Short mmCIF file of C-alpha atoms in Angstrom, two decimals:
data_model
loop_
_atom_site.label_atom_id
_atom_site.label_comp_id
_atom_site.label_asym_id
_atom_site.label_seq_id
_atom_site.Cartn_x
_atom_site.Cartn_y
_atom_site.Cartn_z
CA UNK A 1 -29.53 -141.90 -89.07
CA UNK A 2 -25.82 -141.75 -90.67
CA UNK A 3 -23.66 -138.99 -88.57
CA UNK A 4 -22.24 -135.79 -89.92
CA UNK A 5 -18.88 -135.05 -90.90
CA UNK A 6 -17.02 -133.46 -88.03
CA UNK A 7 -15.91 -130.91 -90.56
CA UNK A 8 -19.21 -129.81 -91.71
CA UNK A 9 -20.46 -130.02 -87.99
CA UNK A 10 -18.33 -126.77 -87.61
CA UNK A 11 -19.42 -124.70 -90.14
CA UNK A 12 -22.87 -122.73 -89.57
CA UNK A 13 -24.90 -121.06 -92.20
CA UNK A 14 -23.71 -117.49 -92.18
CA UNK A 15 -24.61 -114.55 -89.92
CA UNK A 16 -24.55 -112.27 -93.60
CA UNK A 17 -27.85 -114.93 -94.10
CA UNK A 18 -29.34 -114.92 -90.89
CA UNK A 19 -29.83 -110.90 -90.56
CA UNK A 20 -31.04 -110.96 -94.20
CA UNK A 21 -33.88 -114.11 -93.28
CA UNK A 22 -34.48 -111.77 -90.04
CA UNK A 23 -35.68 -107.97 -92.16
CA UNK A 24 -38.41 -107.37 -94.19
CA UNK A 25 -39.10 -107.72 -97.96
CA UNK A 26 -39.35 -103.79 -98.22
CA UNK A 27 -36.24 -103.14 -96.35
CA UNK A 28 -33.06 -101.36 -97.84
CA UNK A 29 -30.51 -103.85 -97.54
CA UNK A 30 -27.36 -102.32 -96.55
CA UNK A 31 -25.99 -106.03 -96.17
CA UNK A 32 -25.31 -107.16 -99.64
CA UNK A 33 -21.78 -107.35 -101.52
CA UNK A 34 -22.64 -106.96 -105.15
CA UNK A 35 -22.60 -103.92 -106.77
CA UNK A 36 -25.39 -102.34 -108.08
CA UNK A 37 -24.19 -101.94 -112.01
CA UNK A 38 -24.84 -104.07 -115.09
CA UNK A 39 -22.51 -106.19 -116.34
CA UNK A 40 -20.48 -104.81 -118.56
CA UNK A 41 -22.46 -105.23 -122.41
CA UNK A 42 -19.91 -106.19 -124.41
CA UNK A 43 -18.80 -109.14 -121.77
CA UNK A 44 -22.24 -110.42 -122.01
CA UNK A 45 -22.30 -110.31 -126.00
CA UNK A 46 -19.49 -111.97 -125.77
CA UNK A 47 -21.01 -115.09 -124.11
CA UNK A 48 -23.96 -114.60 -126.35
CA UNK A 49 -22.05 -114.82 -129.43
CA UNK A 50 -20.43 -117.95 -127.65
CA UNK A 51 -23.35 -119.67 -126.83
CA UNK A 52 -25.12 -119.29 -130.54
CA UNK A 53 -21.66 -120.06 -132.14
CA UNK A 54 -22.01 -123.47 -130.67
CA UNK A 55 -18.88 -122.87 -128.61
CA UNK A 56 -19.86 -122.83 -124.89
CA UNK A 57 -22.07 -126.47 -125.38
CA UNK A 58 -18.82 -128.53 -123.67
CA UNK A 59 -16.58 -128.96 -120.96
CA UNK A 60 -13.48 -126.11 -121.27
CA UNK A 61 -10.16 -128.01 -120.42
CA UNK A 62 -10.21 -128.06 -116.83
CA UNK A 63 -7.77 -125.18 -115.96
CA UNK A 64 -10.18 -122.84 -118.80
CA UNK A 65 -10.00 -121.71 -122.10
CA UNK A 66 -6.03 -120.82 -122.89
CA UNK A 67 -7.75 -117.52 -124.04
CA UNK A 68 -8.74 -116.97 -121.28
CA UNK A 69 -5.90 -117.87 -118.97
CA UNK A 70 -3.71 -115.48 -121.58
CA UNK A 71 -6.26 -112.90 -120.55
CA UNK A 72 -5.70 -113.03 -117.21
CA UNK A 73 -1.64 -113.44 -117.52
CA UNK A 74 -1.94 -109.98 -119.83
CA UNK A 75 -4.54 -108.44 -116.64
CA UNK A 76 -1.81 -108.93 -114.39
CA UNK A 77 1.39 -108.18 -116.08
CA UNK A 78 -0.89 -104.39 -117.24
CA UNK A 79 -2.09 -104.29 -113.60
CA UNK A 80 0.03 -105.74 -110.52
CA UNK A 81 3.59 -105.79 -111.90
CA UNK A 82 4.23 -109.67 -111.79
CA UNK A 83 4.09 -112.48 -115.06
CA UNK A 84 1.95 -114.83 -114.94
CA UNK A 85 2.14 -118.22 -117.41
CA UNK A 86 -1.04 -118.74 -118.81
CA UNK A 87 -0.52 -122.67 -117.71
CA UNK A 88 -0.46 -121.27 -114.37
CA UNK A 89 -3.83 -120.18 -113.96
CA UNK A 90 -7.12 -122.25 -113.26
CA UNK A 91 -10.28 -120.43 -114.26
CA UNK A 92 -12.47 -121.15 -111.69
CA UNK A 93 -16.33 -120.80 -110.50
CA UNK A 94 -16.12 -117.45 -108.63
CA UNK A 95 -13.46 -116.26 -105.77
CA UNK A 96 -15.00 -119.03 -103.61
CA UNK A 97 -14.14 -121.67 -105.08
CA UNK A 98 -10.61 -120.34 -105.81
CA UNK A 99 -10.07 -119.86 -102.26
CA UNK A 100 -11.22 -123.68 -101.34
CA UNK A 101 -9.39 -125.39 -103.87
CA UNK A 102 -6.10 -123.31 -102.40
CA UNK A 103 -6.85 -124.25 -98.93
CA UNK A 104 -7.70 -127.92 -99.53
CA UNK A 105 -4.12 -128.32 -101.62
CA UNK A 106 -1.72 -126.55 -98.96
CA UNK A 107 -3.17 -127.51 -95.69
CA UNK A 108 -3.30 -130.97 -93.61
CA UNK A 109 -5.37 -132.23 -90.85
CA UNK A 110 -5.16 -129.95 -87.89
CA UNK A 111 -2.64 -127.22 -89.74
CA UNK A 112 -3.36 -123.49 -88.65
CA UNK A 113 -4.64 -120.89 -91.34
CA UNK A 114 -4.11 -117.44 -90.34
CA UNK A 115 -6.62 -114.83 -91.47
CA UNK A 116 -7.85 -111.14 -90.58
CA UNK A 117 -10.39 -110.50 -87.75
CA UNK A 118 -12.86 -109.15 -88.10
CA UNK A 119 -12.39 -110.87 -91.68
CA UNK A 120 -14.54 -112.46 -94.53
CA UNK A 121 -16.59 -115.21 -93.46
CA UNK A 122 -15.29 -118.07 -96.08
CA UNK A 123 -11.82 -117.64 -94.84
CA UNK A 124 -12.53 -119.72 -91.28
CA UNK A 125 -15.49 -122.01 -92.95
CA UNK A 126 -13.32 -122.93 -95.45
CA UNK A 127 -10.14 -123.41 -93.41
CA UNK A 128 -12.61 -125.90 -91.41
CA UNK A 129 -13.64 -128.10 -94.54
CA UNK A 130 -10.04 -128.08 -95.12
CA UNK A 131 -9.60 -129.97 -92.35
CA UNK A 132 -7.06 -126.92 -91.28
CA UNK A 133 -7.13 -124.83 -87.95
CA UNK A 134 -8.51 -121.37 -87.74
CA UNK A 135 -6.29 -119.08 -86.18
CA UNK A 136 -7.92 -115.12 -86.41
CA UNK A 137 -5.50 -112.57 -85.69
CA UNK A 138 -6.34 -108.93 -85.12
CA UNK A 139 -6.08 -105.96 -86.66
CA UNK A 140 -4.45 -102.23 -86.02
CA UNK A 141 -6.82 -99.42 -85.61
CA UNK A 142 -6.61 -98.35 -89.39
CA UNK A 143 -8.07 -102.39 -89.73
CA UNK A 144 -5.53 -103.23 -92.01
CA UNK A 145 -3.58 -106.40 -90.59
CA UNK A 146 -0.10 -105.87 -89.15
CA UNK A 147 2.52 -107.68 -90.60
CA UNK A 148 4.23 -108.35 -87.52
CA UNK A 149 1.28 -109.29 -85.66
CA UNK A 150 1.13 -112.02 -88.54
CA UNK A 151 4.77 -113.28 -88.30
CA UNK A 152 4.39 -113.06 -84.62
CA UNK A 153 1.56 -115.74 -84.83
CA UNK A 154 3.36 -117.75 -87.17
CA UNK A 155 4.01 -121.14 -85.54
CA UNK A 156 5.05 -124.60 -86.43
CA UNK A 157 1.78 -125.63 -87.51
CA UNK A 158 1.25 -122.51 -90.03
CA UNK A 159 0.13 -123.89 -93.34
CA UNK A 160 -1.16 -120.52 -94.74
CA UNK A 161 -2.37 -117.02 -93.79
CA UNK A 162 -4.70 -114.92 -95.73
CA UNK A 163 -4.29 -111.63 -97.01
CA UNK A 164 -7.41 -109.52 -98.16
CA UNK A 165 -6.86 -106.12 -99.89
CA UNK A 166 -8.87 -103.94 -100.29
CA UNK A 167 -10.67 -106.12 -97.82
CA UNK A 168 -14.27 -106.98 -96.88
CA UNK A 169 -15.84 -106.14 -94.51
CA UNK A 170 -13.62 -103.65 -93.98
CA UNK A 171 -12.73 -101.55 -96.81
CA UNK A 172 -8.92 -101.25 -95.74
CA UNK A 173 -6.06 -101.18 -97.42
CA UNK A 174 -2.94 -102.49 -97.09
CA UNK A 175 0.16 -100.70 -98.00
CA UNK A 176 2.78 -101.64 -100.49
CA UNK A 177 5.07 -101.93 -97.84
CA UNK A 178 3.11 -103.90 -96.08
CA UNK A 179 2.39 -106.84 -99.08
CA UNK A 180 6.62 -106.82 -99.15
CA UNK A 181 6.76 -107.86 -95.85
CA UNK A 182 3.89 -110.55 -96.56
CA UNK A 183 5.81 -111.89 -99.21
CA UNK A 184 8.92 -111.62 -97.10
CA UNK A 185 7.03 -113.61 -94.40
CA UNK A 186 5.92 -116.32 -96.44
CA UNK A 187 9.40 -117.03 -98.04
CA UNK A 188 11.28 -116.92 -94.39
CA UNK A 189 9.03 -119.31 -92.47
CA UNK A 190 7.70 -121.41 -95.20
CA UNK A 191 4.04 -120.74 -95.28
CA UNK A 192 1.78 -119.82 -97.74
CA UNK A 193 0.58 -116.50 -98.32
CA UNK A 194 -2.73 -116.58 -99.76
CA UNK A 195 -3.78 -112.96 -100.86
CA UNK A 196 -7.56 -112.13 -101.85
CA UNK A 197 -7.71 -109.81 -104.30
CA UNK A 198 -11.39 -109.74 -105.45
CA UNK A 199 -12.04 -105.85 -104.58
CA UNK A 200 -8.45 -104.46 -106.31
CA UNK A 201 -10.19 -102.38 -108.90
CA UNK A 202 -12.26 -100.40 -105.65
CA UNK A 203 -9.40 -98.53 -104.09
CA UNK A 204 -9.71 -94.55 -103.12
CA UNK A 205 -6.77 -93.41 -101.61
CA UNK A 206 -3.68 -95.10 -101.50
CA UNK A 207 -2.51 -98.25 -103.88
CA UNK A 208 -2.84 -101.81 -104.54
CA UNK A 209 0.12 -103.60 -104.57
CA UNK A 210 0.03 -107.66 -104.55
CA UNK A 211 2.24 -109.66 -102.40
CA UNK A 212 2.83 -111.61 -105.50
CA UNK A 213 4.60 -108.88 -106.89
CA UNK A 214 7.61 -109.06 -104.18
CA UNK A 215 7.36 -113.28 -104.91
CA UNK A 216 10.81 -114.39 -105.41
CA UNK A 217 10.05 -118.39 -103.82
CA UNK A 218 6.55 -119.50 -105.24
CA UNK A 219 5.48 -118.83 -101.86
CA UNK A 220 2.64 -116.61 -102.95
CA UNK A 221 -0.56 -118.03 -104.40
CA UNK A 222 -3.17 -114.90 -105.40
CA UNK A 223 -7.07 -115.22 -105.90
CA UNK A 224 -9.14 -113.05 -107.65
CA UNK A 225 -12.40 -112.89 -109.77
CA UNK A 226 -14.51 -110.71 -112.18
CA UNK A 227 -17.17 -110.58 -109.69
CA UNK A 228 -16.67 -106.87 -108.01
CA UNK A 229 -14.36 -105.58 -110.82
CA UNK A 230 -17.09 -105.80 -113.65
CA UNK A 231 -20.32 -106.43 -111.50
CA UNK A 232 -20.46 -110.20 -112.95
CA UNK A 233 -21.25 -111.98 -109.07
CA UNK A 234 -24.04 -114.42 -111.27
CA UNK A 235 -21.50 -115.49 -113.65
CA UNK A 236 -19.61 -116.90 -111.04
CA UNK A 237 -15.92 -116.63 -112.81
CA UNK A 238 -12.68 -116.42 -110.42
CA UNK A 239 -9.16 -117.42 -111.19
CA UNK A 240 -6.11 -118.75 -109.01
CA UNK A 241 -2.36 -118.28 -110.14
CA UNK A 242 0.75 -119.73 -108.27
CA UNK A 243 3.57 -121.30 -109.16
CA UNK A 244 3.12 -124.31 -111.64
CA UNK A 245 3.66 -127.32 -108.55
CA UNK A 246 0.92 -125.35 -106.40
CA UNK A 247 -1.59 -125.00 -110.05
CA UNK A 248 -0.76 -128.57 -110.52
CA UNK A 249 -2.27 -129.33 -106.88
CA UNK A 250 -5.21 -127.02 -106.84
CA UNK A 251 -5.97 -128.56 -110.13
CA UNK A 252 -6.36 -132.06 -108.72
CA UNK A 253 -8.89 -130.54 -106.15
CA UNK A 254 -10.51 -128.35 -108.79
CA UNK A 255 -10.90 -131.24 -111.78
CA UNK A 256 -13.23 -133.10 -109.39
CA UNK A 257 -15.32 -130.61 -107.52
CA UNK A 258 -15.95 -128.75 -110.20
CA UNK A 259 -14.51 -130.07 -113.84
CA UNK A 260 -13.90 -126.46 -115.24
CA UNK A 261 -15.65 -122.99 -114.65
CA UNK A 262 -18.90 -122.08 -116.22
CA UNK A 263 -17.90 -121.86 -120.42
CA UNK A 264 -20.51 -119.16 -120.78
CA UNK A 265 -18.82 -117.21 -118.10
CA UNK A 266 -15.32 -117.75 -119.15
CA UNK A 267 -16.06 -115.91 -122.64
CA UNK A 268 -17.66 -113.39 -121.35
CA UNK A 269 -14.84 -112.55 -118.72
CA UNK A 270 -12.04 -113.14 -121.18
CA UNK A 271 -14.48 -109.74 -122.98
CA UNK A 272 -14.21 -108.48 -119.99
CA UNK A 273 -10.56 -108.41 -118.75
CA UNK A 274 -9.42 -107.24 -122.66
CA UNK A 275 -12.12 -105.18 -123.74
CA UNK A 276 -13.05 -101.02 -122.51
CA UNK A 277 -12.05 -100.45 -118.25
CA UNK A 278 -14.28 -96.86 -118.54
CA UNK A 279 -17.13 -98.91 -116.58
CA UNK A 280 -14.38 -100.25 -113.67
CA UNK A 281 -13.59 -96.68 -113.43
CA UNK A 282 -17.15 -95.41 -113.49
CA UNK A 283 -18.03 -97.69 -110.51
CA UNK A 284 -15.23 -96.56 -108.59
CA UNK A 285 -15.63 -93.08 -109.10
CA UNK A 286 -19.79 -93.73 -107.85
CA UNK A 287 -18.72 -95.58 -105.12
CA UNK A 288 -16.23 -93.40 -103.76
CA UNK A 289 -18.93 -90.37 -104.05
CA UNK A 290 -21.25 -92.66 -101.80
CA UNK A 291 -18.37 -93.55 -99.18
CA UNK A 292 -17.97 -90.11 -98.69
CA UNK A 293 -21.70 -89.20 -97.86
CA UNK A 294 -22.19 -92.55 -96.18
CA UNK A 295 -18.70 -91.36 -93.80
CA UNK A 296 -20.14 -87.73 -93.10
CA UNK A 297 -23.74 -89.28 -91.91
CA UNK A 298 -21.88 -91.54 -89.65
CA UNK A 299 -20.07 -88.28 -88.57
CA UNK A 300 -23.05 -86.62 -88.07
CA UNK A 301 -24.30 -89.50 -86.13
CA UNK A 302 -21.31 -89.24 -83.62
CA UNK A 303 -20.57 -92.90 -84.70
CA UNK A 304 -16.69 -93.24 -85.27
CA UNK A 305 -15.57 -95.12 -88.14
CA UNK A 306 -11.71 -96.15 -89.56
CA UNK A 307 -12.10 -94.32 -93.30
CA UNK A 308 -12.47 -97.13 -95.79
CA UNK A 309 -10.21 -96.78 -98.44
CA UNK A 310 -11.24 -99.31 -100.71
CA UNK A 311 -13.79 -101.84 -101.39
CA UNK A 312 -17.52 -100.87 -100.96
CA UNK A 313 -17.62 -101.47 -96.79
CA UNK A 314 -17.52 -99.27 -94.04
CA UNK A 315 -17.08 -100.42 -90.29
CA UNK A 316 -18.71 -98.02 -88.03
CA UNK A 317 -18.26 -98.66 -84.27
CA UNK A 318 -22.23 -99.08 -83.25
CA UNK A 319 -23.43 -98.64 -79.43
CA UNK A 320 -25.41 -101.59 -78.19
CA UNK A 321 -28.58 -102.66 -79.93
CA UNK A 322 -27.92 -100.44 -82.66
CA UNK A 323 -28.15 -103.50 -85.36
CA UNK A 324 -31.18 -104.56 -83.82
CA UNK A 325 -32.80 -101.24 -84.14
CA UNK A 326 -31.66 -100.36 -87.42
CA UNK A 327 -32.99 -103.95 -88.90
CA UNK A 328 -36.06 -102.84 -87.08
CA UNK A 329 -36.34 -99.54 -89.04
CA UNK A 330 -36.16 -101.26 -92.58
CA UNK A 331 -32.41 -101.37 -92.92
CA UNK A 332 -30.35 -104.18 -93.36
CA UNK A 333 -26.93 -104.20 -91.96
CA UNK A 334 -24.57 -106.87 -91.05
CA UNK A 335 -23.28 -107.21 -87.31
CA UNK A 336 -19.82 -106.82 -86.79
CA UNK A 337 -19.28 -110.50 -85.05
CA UNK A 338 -20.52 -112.03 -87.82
CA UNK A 339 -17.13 -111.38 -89.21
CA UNK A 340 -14.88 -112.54 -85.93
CA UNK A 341 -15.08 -111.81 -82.54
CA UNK A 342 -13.08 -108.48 -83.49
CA UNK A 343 -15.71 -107.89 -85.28
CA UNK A 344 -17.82 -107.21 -81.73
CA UNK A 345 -19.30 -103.60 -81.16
CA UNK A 346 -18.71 -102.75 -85.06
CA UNK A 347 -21.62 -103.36 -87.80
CA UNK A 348 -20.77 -103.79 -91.57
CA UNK A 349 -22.34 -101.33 -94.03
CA UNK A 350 -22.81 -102.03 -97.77
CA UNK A 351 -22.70 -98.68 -100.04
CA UNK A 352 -23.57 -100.60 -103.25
CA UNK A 353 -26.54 -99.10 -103.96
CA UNK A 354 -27.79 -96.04 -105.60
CA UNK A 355 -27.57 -92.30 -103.90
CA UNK A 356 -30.82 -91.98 -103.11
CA UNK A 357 -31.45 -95.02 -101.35
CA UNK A 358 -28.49 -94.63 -99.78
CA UNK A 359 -29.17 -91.19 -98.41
CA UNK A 360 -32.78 -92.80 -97.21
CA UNK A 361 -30.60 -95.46 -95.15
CA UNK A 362 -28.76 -92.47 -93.88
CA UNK A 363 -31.57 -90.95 -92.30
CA UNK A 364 -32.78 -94.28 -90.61
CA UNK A 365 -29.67 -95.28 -89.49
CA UNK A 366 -29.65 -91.06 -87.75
CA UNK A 367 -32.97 -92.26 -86.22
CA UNK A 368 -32.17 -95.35 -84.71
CA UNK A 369 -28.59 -93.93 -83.42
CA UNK A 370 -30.61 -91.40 -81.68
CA UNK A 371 -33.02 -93.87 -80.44
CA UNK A 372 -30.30 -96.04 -79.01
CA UNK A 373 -28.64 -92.95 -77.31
CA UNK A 374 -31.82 -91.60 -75.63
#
C-alpha cells in the first residue's frame, strides 16, 4: 500500500469532532461555532435572484466578482480604518481556506508559524500542510496574547504569527494598542502578521482594531469571512486582502485548489456586506445577554472564568473530569486541550444557542460541577 504524506501524517481529525462523535443525539451541544440565526433574507434573495438570472451558472474570475471585491474594499474602509484595492482581495471558500492559501504562500519547509495557545485548531493543522513549524505561544491571564511574548519568540526561522481577535475559543480581545505593536512587530523583524478576523462584528466591551490598520510595509495580510458576522457558515464565503505581491501569491495557491469561491455565495455576501447591519447588531446584542447569564452560572458554580469580551466562547477553568461528566449529562462541551496544551484544565463553551436551552445547559453543567466536587 502507497505511504502517506508526512504532512498529512501530522494532522489528526479534530478533538471539536471527537467529543461531538462521543455525546448523544439528544444532547445540547454547547460545542458548536455557528450561530443560531438565519441568514440574513435579503443576502439569500440575492443569490436567488442570481441563480434564476442565469448569473451564478459559471466560474467567477478567480479572485471573485469585482462587485464583490468593491464590497469588501467599501466594508473595510466603513469598518477598520484601512483602504483596501478591490484587486487586492481574493474571495474565497470560507475563513479556512483563506487562512491555507496565506500559509501555503508565505511559509517554506520547516519555517515556524507562531499562533495563540490555547488557539483555534486550523492554525497548527494548517501550519503542518504548509509544510511550516508550529510554534504555540501562551497567553496572559486576560487570554489575549502578549505582544512581547510574541516578539520574544520571534526567531530566525519566523515566517508568520497569527493573530485572532475577538478570538475562538476564547472570546478575548485584543487591544488597539496591542494590534500597533503587532503591526510594529511584523514590519521590524520581517514576518508576517496574519490576523483572523472572522468574529469582529461580536465584540462587548472594548474595540476592534486591525493590525492592518497600523500597516505601513505590506507586512500585514488580514482574513475574514461572512460566516459569524451574518450567520452564513453553509455558504462558505471568506476573503483575504494584503498587499498586491502577497494577493498575487495566494492567488497562485487559490486558482488551483479551489478556482474561485462558491458564485451563489459571492452574491449573496456582496447583499450582505452593502445591504441593512440591524441583524449583525441584533445578534450581538442576544449574544452578549447570553454571555452574561452563561458568566453568572459559572459564578454560581464557583468555576472561575477570564470575562469574554467578544466572540461567542467562554473559557471556564473546569476541575478534573468535569468534561467527562458534563458530556455524560447531555451537554456537549469542548475540552480545553483540544485547543493547545494551554488549553489543559479549561473547557470551551459555545453560547450560540437560544436562552432557554442555554439556561437548561446551565443547570447541568451546576449538576455535574457539584458532582465532580463531592
Amino acid at each position: 500500500m502507497p505511504a502517506f504524506s508526512t504532512r498529512v501524517e501530522q494532522v489528526s481529525i479534530s478533538g471539536i469532532r471527537e467529543v461531538f462523535e462521543a455525546a448523544g443525539e439528544d444532547a445540547i451541544n454547547l460545542g458548536l461555532g455557528q450561530p443560531d440565526f438565519p441568514t440574513p433574507d435579503h443576502a439569500r434573495e440575492a443569490a436567488v435572484t442570481a441563480i434564476r438570472a442565469g448569473d451564478a451558472d459559471a466560474y467567477t474570475s478567480n479572485t471573485g466578482t469585482e462587485s464583490l471585491r468593491e464590497a469588501i474594499a467599501e466594508k473595510h474602509a466603513r469598518d477598520n480604518d484601512f483602504d483596501v484595492d478591490p484587486n487586492d482581495v481574493i474571495a474565497t471558500s470560507g475563513g479556512s481556506e483563506a487562512l491555507h492559501i496565506a500559509l501555503e504562500a508565505h511559509v517554506n519547509e520547516g519555517e515556524e508559524v507562531l499562533f495563540p495557545d490555547p488557539g483555534f485548531v486550523s492554525y497548527e493543522a494548517l501550519t503542518h500542510l504548509a509544510g511550516g513549524t508550529p510554534k504555540p505561544v501562551g497567553l496572559r491571564d486576560d487570554l489575549t496574547m502578549d505582544p512581547g511574548a510574541v516578539e520574544d519568540a520571534i526567531t530566525d526561522d519566523t515566517a508568520a504569527f497569527v493573530v485572532n481577535s475577538p478570538a475562538n475559543p476564547t472570546g478575548a480581545v485584543q487591544s488597539p494598542s496591542d494590534m500597533r505593536e503587532f503591526a510594529r512587530i511584523a514590519a521590524e523583524h520581517d514576518v508576517l502578521c496574519i490576523s483572523d478576523e472572522v468574529y469582529e462584528k461580536q465584540v462587548f466591551e472594548g474595540e476592534h482594531r486591525s493590525p492592518a490598520a497600523f500597516d505601513e510595509t505590506g507586512s500585514v495580510v488580514v482574513v475574514n469571512a461572512c460566516s459569524k458576522a451574518y450567520s452564513m457558515t453553509g455558504w462558505r464565503l471568506g476573503w483575504v486582502t494584503g498587499s498586491n505581491e502577497r494577493i498575487e501569491r495566494m492567488l497562485r495557491v487559490h486558482q488551483y485548489a479551489q478556482a474561485c469561491a462558491s458564485a451563489p455565495a459571492q452574491y449573496a455576501a456582496e447583499a450582505a456586506l452593502t445591504g441593512p447591519q440591524e441583524q449583525v447588531a441584533e445578534m450581538r446584542e442576544a449574544f452578549q445577554q447570553r454571555r452574561d447569564v452563561l458568566l453568572d452560572g459559572f459564578e454560581e458554580m464557583g468555576l472561575a472564568c477570564p470575562t469574554p469580551k467578544g466572540a461567542f466562547y467562554a473559557m471556564p477553568k473546569v476541575p478534573d473530569g468535569w468534561v467527562e461528566e458534563v458530556i455524560d449529562r447531555g451537554v456537549i462541551v469542548v475540552p480545553g486541550d483540544a485547543f493547545g496544551e494551554n488549553g489543559d484544565g479549561y473547557a470551551r463553551i459555545s453560547y450560540a444557542t437560544d436562552m432557554e436551552t442555554l439556561k437548561e445547559a446551565i443547570d447541568i453543567m451546576a449538576e455535574a460541577t457539584a458532582a465532580v466536587k463531592s
